PDB file of C-alpha atoms in Angstrom:
ATOM      1  CA  UNK A  59      34.757   8.054  53.148  1.00 49.00           C
ATOM      2  CA  UNK A  60      37.019   9.537  50.078  1.00 56.00           C
ATOM      3  CA  UNK A  61      36.750  13.235  50.951  1.00 54.00           C
ATOM      4  CA  UNK A  62      36.928  13.972  46.969  1.00 55.00           C
ATOM      5  CA  UNK A  63      33.864  12.113  46.547  1.00 56.00           C
ATOM      6  CA  UNK A  64      31.059  14.310  45.232  1.00 62.00           C
ATOM      7  CA  UNK A  65      27.433  13.405  44.645  1.00 65.00           C
ATOM      8  CA  UNK A  66      25.057  14.843  42.539  1.00 65.00           C
ATOM      9  CA  UNK A  67      22.770  16.795  44.011  1.00 83.00           C
ATOM     10  CA  UNK A  68      19.290  17.306  44.171  1.00 80.00           C
ATOM     11  CA  UNK A  69      19.015  20.639  41.095  1.00 82.00           C
ATOM     12  CA  UNK A  70      21.737  19.068  39.430  1.00 80.00           C
ATOM     13  CA  UNK A  71      19.655  15.332  39.105  1.00 82.00           C
ATOM     14  CA  UNK A  72      16.910  17.920  37.801  1.00 84.00           C
ATOM     15  CA  UNK A  73      18.808  19.131  35.042  1.00 86.00           C
ATOM     16  CA  UNK A  74      19.768  16.157  33.816  1.00 83.00           C
ATOM     17  CA  UNK A  75      16.371  14.464  33.888  1.00 87.00           C
ATOM     18  CA  UNK A  76      15.500  17.769  31.731  1.00 88.00           C
ATOM     19  CA  UNK A  77      17.709  17.720  29.295  1.00 87.00           C
ATOM     20  CA  UNK A  78      17.475  13.669  28.533  1.00 87.00           C
ATOM     21  CA  UNK A  79      13.650  14.546  28.549  1.00 85.00           C
ATOM     22  CA  UNK A  80      14.499  17.616  26.208  1.00 85.00           C
ATOM     23  CA  UNK A  81      16.945  15.363  23.783  1.00 77.00           C
ATOM     24  CA  UNK A  82      13.922  12.707  23.808  1.00 76.00           C
ATOM     25  CA  UNK A  83      11.650  15.152  22.707  1.00 79.00           C
ATOM     26  CA  UNK A  84      13.643  16.196  20.175  1.00 76.00           C
ATOM     27  CA  UNK A  85      14.603  12.388  18.899  1.00 71.00           C
ATOM     28  CA  UNK A  86      11.810  10.784  19.066  1.00 67.00           C
ATOM     29  CA  UNK A  87       9.546  12.693  16.882  1.00 70.00           C
ATOM     30  CA  UNK A  88      12.821  12.673  13.847  1.00 57.00           C
ATOM     31  CA  UNK A  89      13.450   9.151  14.295  1.00 57.00           C
ATOM     32  CA  UNK A  90       9.214   8.507  13.306  1.00 66.00           C
ATOM     33  CA  UNK A  91       9.915  11.338  10.431  1.00 70.00           C
ATOM     34  CA  UNK A  92      12.884   8.769   9.153  1.00 75.00           C
ATOM     35  CA  UNK A  93      10.984   5.674   9.679  1.00 89.00           C
ATOM     36  CA  UNK A  94       7.961   7.167   7.574  1.00 88.00           C
ATOM     37  CA  UNK A  95      10.119   8.353   5.070  1.00 91.00           C
ATOM     38  CA  UNK A  96      11.738   4.900   4.687  1.00 94.00           C
ATOM     39  CA  UNK A  97       8.321   3.204   4.397  1.00 95.00           C
ATOM     40  CA  UNK A  98       7.216   6.287   1.947  1.00 96.00           C
ATOM     41  CA  UNK A  99      10.065   5.144  -0.165  1.00 96.00           C
ATOM     42  CA  UNK A 100       9.467   1.315   0.099  1.00 97.00           C
ATOM     43  CA  UNK A 101       5.750   1.663  -1.539  1.00 98.00           C
ATOM     44  CA  UNK A 102       7.091   3.894  -4.102  1.00 97.00           C
ATOM     45  CA  UNK A 103       9.518   1.477  -4.970  1.00 96.00           C
ATOM     46  CA  UNK A 104       6.726  -0.760  -5.050  1.00 96.00           C
ATOM     47  CA  UNK A 105       4.590   0.719  -7.454  1.00 97.00           C
ATOM     48  CA  UNK A 106       7.256   1.405  -9.606  1.00 97.00           C
ATOM     49  CA  UNK A 107       7.897  -2.247 -10.544  1.00 95.00           C
ATOM     50  CA  UNK A 108       4.351  -2.398 -10.812  1.00 95.00           C
ATOM     51  CA  UNK A 109       4.605   0.084 -13.231  1.00 97.00           C
ATOM     52  CA  UNK A 110       7.245  -1.710 -14.994  1.00 96.00           C
ATOM     53  CA  UNK A 111       5.348  -4.864 -14.326  1.00 96.00           C
ATOM     54  CA  UNK A 112       2.202  -3.210 -16.359  1.00 97.00           C
ATOM     55  CA  UNK A 113       4.057  -2.239 -18.992  1.00 97.00           C
ATOM     56  CA  UNK A 114       5.987  -5.710 -19.894  1.00 97.00           C
ATOM     57  CA  UNK A 115       2.539  -6.962 -19.606  1.00 97.00           C
ATOM     58  CA  UNK A 116       0.963  -4.673 -22.049  1.00 97.00           C
ATOM     59  CA  UNK A 117       4.387  -4.981 -24.451  1.00 97.00           C
ATOM     60  CA  UNK A 118       3.823  -8.942 -24.781  1.00 97.00           C
ATOM     61  CA  UNK A 119      -0.177  -9.058 -24.939  1.00 97.00           C
ATOM     62  CA  UNK A 120      -0.742  -6.939 -28.115  1.00 96.00           C
ATOM     63  CA  UNK A 121      -1.202  -3.881 -26.780  1.00 97.00           C
ATOM     64  CA  UNK A 122      -3.671  -4.827 -24.164  1.00 97.00           C
ATOM     65  CA  UNK A 123      -3.934  -4.180 -20.321  1.00 97.00           C
ATOM     66  CA  UNK A 124      -4.810  -7.052 -17.827  1.00 96.00           C
ATOM     67  CA  UNK A 125      -8.278  -7.529 -16.041  1.00 93.00           C
ATOM     68  CA  UNK A 126      -8.639  -5.501 -12.632  1.00 92.00           C
ATOM     69  CA  UNK A 127      -9.870  -8.688 -10.890  1.00 87.00           C
ATOM     70  CA  UNK A 128      -8.776 -10.432  -8.468  1.00 79.00           C
ATOM     71  CA  UNK A 129      -7.183 -13.034  -8.766  1.00 80.00           C
ATOM     72  CA  UNK A 130      -6.813 -12.499 -12.300  1.00 84.00           C
ATOM     73  CA  UNK A 131      -4.514  -9.156 -12.193  1.00 88.00           C
ATOM     74  CA  UNK A 132      -2.547 -10.897  -9.575  1.00 87.00           C
ATOM     75  CA  UNK A 133      -2.210 -14.119 -12.099  1.00 87.00           C
ATOM     76  CA  UNK A 134      -1.224 -12.212 -15.342  1.00 91.00           C
ATOM     77  CA  UNK A 135       1.257 -10.134 -13.441  1.00 92.00           C
ATOM     78  CA  UNK A 136       3.043 -12.702 -11.706  1.00 88.00           C
ATOM     79  CA  UNK A 137       5.697 -13.658 -14.477  1.00 89.00           C
ATOM     80  CA  UNK A 138       6.629 -10.020 -14.094  1.00 91.00           C
ATOM     81  CA  UNK A 139       6.614  -9.526 -10.473  1.00 88.00           C
ATOM     82  CA  UNK A 140       7.683 -12.894  -9.057  1.00 77.00           C
ATOM     83  CA  UNK A 141       8.724 -15.234 -11.939  1.00 69.00           C
ATOM     84  CA  UNK A 142       9.189 -18.395 -10.133  1.00 63.00           C
ATOM     85  CA  UNK A 143       5.794 -18.193  -9.295  1.00 59.00           C
ATOM     86  CA  UNK A 144       3.984 -17.433 -12.886  1.00 51.00           C
ATOM     87  CA  UNK A 145       0.951 -19.132 -11.439  1.00 51.00           C
ATOM     88  CA  UNK A 146       0.427 -17.809  -8.015  1.00 55.00           C
ATOM     89  CA  UNK A 147      -2.544 -15.651  -6.936  1.00 62.00           C
ATOM     90  CA  UNK A 148      -1.404 -14.717  -3.826  1.00 72.00           C
ATOM     91  CA  UNK A 149       0.289 -11.314  -4.598  1.00 82.00           C
ATOM     92  CA  UNK A 150       3.676 -10.482  -3.510  1.00 85.00           C
ATOM     93  CA  UNK A 151       5.033  -8.366  -0.362  1.00 87.00           C
ATOM     94  CA  UNK A 152       5.224  -5.654  -3.543  1.00 92.00           C
ATOM     95  CA  UNK A 153       1.235  -5.492  -3.037  1.00 93.00           C
ATOM     96  CA  UNK A 154       2.033  -4.229   0.029  1.00 94.00           C
ATOM     97  CA  UNK A 155       2.293  -0.601   1.325  1.00 97.00           C
ATOM     98  CA  UNK A 156       4.823  -0.560   4.550  1.00 96.00           C
ATOM     99  CA  UNK A 157       2.626   2.342   5.861  1.00 96.00           C
ATOM    100  CA  UNK A 158      -0.931   0.326   5.901  1.00 96.00           C
ATOM    101  CA  UNK A 159      -2.591   0.893   8.940  1.00 94.00           C
ATOM    102  CA  UNK A 160      -4.679  -2.969   9.437  1.00 95.00           C
ATOM    103  CA  UNK A 161      -1.966  -5.864   9.344  1.00 92.00           C
ATOM    104  CA  UNK A 162      -3.241  -9.193   8.587  1.00 85.00           C
ATOM    105  CA  UNK A 163      -3.341 -11.150  11.775  1.00 83.00           C
ATOM    106  CA  UNK A 164      -2.987 -14.430   9.540  1.00 83.00           C
ATOM    107  CA  UNK A 165       1.060 -15.343   8.750  1.00 79.00           C
ATOM    108  CA  UNK A 166       1.394 -15.573   4.739  1.00 79.00           C
ATOM    109  CA  UNK A 167      -1.708 -13.666   3.881  1.00 85.00           C
ATOM    110  CA  UNK A 168      -1.186 -10.426   1.604  1.00 88.00           C
ATOM    111  CA  UNK A 169      -2.354  -7.018   2.990  1.00 90.00           C
ATOM    112  CA  UNK A 170      -3.199  -5.598  -1.181  1.00 91.00           C
ATOM    113  CA  UNK A 171      -2.887  -2.278  -0.157  1.00 95.00           C
ATOM    114  CA  UNK A 172      -3.437  -1.188  -4.198  1.00 97.00           C
ATOM    115  CA  UNK A 173      -5.757  -0.353  -6.319  1.00 96.00           C
ATOM    116  CA  UNK A 174      -6.352   0.269 -10.149  1.00 97.00           C
ATOM    117  CA  UNK A 175      -7.876   2.644 -12.099  1.00 98.00           C
ATOM    118  CA  UNK A 176     -11.243   0.602 -13.233  1.00 97.00           C
ATOM    119  CA  UNK A 177     -11.881   2.003 -16.696  1.00 96.00           C
ATOM    120  CA  UNK A 178      -8.055   0.527 -17.688  1.00 97.00           C
ATOM    121  CA  UNK A 179      -7.719  -2.808 -15.509  1.00 97.00           C
ATOM    122  CA  UNK A 180     -11.190  -3.473 -16.613  1.00 95.00           C
ATOM    123  CA  UNK A 181     -13.710  -6.168 -15.148  1.00 91.00           C
ATOM    124  CA  UNK A 182     -13.524  -9.913 -15.979  1.00 88.00           C
ATOM    125  CA  UNK A 183     -17.023  -9.518 -17.193  1.00 89.00           C
ATOM    126  CA  UNK A 184     -16.425  -6.908 -19.731  1.00 91.00           C
ATOM    127  CA  UNK A 185     -16.676  -7.851 -23.413  1.00 91.00           C
ATOM    128  CA  UNK A 186     -12.630  -7.071 -24.598  1.00 94.00           C
ATOM    129  CA  UNK A 187      -9.633  -5.516 -22.227  1.00 96.00           C
ATOM    130  CA  UNK A 188      -8.690  -1.951 -22.573  1.00 97.00           C
ATOM    131  CA  UNK A 189      -5.816  -1.097 -24.885  1.00 97.00           C
ATOM    132  CA  UNK A 190      -3.021   0.906 -24.573  1.00 96.00           C
ATOM    133  CA  UNK A 191      -4.351   3.503 -26.912  1.00 96.00           C
ATOM    134  CA  UNK A 192      -7.364   4.462 -25.000  1.00 95.00           C
ATOM    135  CA  UNK A 193      -4.493   6.534 -23.042  1.00 96.00           C
ATOM    136  CA  UNK A 194      -3.056   9.503 -24.448  1.00 93.00           C
ATOM    137  CA  UNK A 195      -2.080  11.476 -21.646  1.00 94.00           C
ATOM    138  CA  UNK A 196       0.716   8.579 -20.105  1.00 96.00           C
ATOM    139  CA  UNK A 197       2.602  10.992 -18.309  1.00 96.00           C
ATOM    140  CA  UNK A 198      -0.675  12.063 -16.451  1.00 96.00           C
ATOM    141  CA  UNK A 199      -3.069   9.195 -15.816  1.00 97.00           C
ATOM    142  CA  UNK A 200      -2.712   7.124 -12.995  1.00 98.00           C
ATOM    143  CA  UNK A 201      -2.759   3.453 -13.011  1.00 98.00           C
ATOM    144  CA  UNK A 202      -2.092   1.983  -9.364  1.00 98.00           C
ATOM    145  CA  UNK A 203      -1.883   3.989  -6.428  1.00 98.00           C
ATOM    146  CA  UNK A 204      -2.178   3.821  -2.244  1.00 98.00           C
ATOM    147  CA  UNK A 205      -6.115   2.516  -1.591  1.00 98.00           C
ATOM    148  CA  UNK A 206      -8.013   1.881   1.570  1.00 97.00           C
ATOM    149  CA  UNK A 207      -7.929  -1.333   3.631  1.00 96.00           C
ATOM    150  CA  UNK A 208     -11.225  -3.273   4.191  1.00 95.00           C
ATOM    151  CA  UNK A 209     -11.932  -4.355   7.751  1.00 93.00           C
ATOM    152  CA  UNK A 210      -9.468  -7.570   6.816  1.00 91.00           C
ATOM    153  CA  UNK A 211      -6.384  -5.370   5.653  1.00 93.00           C
ATOM    154  CA  UNK A 212      -6.836  -5.897   1.987  1.00 93.00           C
ATOM    155  CA  UNK A 213      -7.498  -3.365  -0.624  1.00 95.00           C
ATOM    156  CA  UNK A 214     -10.246  -3.368  -3.379  1.00 95.00           C
ATOM    157  CA  UNK A 215      -8.671  -4.580  -6.482  1.00 94.00           C
ATOM    158  CA  UNK A 216     -10.172  -1.743  -8.687  1.00 96.00           C
ATOM    159  CA  UNK A 217     -10.923   1.947  -7.371  1.00 97.00           C
ATOM    160  CA  UNK A 218     -14.392   1.140  -8.204  1.00 96.00           C
ATOM    161  CA  UNK A 219     -16.058   4.273  -6.512  1.00 97.00           C
ATOM    162  CA  UNK A 220     -14.492   6.281  -9.072  1.00 97.00           C
ATOM    163  CA  UNK A 221     -16.528   5.259 -11.893  1.00 96.00           C
ATOM    164  CA  UNK A 222     -19.328   7.791 -12.293  1.00 95.00           C
ATOM    165  CA  UNK A 223     -17.316  10.319 -10.143  1.00 96.00           C
ATOM    166  CA  UNK A 224     -14.768  11.420 -12.966  1.00 96.00           C
ATOM    167  CA  UNK A 225     -15.576  13.367 -16.039  1.00 95.00           C
ATOM    168  CA  UNK A 226     -14.508  12.950 -19.539  1.00 92.00           C
ATOM    169  CA  UNK A 227     -16.406  16.241 -20.963  1.00 92.00           C
ATOM    170  CA  UNK A 228     -13.758  18.465 -22.618  1.00 87.00           C
ATOM    171  CA  UNK A 229     -13.058  21.529 -20.395  1.00 91.00           C
ATOM    172  CA  UNK A 230     -13.456  19.676 -17.162  1.00 94.00           C
ATOM    173  CA  UNK A 231      -9.890  18.420 -17.166  1.00 94.00           C
ATOM    174  CA  UNK A 232      -8.930  20.525 -14.670  1.00 95.00           C
ATOM    175  CA  UNK A 233     -11.702  20.360 -12.367  1.00 96.00           C
ATOM    176  CA  UNK A 234     -10.947  18.485  -8.772  1.00 97.00           C
ATOM    177  CA  UNK A 235     -12.485  15.241  -7.862  1.00 97.00           C
ATOM    178  CA  UNK A 236     -15.473  15.353  -5.226  1.00 94.00           C
ATOM    179  CA  UNK A 237     -14.499  15.992  -1.858  1.00 91.00           C
ATOM    180  CA  UNK A 238     -16.540  12.883  -0.865  1.00 91.00           C
ATOM    181  CA  UNK A 239     -13.859  10.696  -2.768  1.00 95.00           C
ATOM    182  CA  UNK A 240     -11.116  12.099  -0.068  1.00 91.00           C
ATOM    183  CA  UNK A 241     -11.230   9.225   2.175  1.00 89.00           C
ATOM    184  CA  UNK A 242      -8.730   9.429   4.837  1.00 90.00           C
ATOM    185  CA  UNK A 243      -9.628   6.174   6.952  1.00 93.00           C
ATOM    186  CA  UNK A 244      -9.591   2.025   6.604  1.00 96.00           C
ATOM    187  CA  UNK A 245     -11.148  -0.278   7.663  1.00 95.00           C
ATOM    188  CA  UNK A 246     -14.627   0.181   5.790  1.00 94.00           C
ATOM    189  CA  UNK A 247     -15.801  -0.505   2.230  1.00 95.00           C
ATOM    190  CA  UNK A 248     -14.238   2.336  -0.218  1.00 96.00           C
ATOM    191  CA  UNK A 249     -13.089   1.206  -2.813  1.00 97.00           C
ATOM    192  CA  UNK A 250     -10.998   4.917  -3.767  1.00 97.00           C
ATOM    193  CA  UNK A 251      -7.209   5.821  -2.934  1.00 98.00           C
ATOM    194  CA  UNK A 252      -6.200   6.122   0.387  1.00 97.00           C
ATOM    195  CA  UNK A 253      -3.989   9.202   2.033  1.00 97.00           C
ATOM    196  CA  UNK A 254      -1.706   7.223   3.975  1.00 95.00           C
ATOM    197  CA  UNK A 255       1.862   8.634   3.756  1.00 96.00           C
ATOM    198  CA  UNK A 256       2.927  12.138   5.472  1.00 91.00           C
ATOM    199  CA  UNK A 257      -0.568  12.840   7.116  1.00 82.00           C
ATOM    200  CA  UNK A 258      -1.919  13.892   3.439  1.00 92.00           C
ATOM    201  CA  UNK A 259      -0.477  12.113   0.833  1.00 96.00           C
ATOM    202  CA  UNK A 260      -0.589   9.148  -1.326  1.00 98.00           C
ATOM    203  CA  UNK A 261       1.879   7.219  -4.014  1.00 98.00           C
ATOM    204  CA  UNK A 262       0.764   6.253  -7.346  1.00 98.00           C
ATOM    205  CA  UNK A 263       2.557   5.228 -10.557  1.00 98.00           C
ATOM    206  CA  UNK A 264       1.577   6.575 -14.402  1.00 98.00           C
ATOM    207  CA  UNK A 265       0.810   4.848 -17.477  1.00 97.00           C
ATOM    208  CA  UNK A 266       4.186   6.054 -18.341  1.00 96.00           C
ATOM    209  CA  UNK A 267       5.865   3.826 -15.456  1.00 96.00           C
ATOM    210  CA  UNK A 268       6.283   7.030 -13.539  1.00 97.00           C
ATOM    211  CA  UNK A 269       5.703   7.509  -9.528  1.00 98.00           C
ATOM    212  CA  UNK A 270       4.340  10.391  -7.869  1.00 98.00           C
ATOM    213  CA  UNK A 271       3.185  11.599  -4.649  1.00 98.00           C
ATOM    214  CA  UNK A 272      -0.229  13.406  -4.665  1.00 97.00           C
ATOM    215  CA  UNK A 273      -1.621  15.970  -1.949  1.00 96.00           C
ATOM    216  CA  UNK A 274      -4.882  15.374  -0.361  1.00 95.00           C
ATOM    217  CA  UNK A 275      -7.252  17.377  -2.469  1.00 94.00           C
ATOM    218  CA  UNK A 276      -5.110  17.814  -5.409  1.00 96.00           C
ATOM    219  CA  UNK A 277      -6.430  14.944  -8.117  1.00 97.00           C
ATOM    220  CA  UNK A 278      -8.484  15.653 -10.957  1.00 97.00           C
ATOM    221  CA  UNK A 279     -10.202  14.184 -14.004  1.00 97.00           C
ATOM    222  CA  UNK A 280      -7.450  14.939 -15.253  1.00 96.00           C
ATOM    223  CA  UNK A 281      -5.530  12.252 -13.573  1.00 98.00           C
ATOM    224  CA  UNK A 282      -8.286   9.275 -13.998  1.00 98.00           C
ATOM    225  CA  UNK A 283     -10.808  10.293 -17.153  1.00 96.00           C
ATOM    226  CA  UNK A 284      -9.179   8.981 -20.566  1.00 94.00           C
ATOM    227  CA  UNK A 285     -11.986  10.644 -23.044  1.00 83.00           C
ATOM    228  CA  UNK A 286     -10.401  13.833 -23.801  1.00 76.00           C
TER     229      UNK A 286
END
């Protein structure tokens, strides 16, 4: 036996194990935050491209917005989102928030994660499409944002739960939306926004195509009301 060889003592081994545990406790949360930051950035990029596509559609279609029904919205924006398949009604990866909690097990199916403003992207049965002139505050008005997923992984195309919960009454622009709208769950049937990023935040694209991150409980009438 080599007299210079030295084995670890129990104390030294326990010290090494403790150090490894401390490093793991530091590194793992950091890695998690970095991953969520990357997903958050991708979500914002998706919405930014959607905002640009909507702006181009409006410019090409006599200042009117597309329908908010599925598959009409997907079909009408397809030439701007994936020009090689202009007639597609299946959506693209841009429709999927990377931080969504329900992943569709069927390969190739799109987990739509964003919902549209119901008074801008109107129902297909509406008498007429909404015109760009109805939005007087494009830097405030939200067009699309993170939305609740249903049990099949797909969010409602339009955030219909906003209807009747947003006040157009003058002087109420700064009133906060009802707490009942601050849904923070997936798997139900809520046609409303969802705060899935960093615990309490949701991403949105406004009428001027700018992207914003909003904190749960801070949305006001001014972000959706159109009449004042």
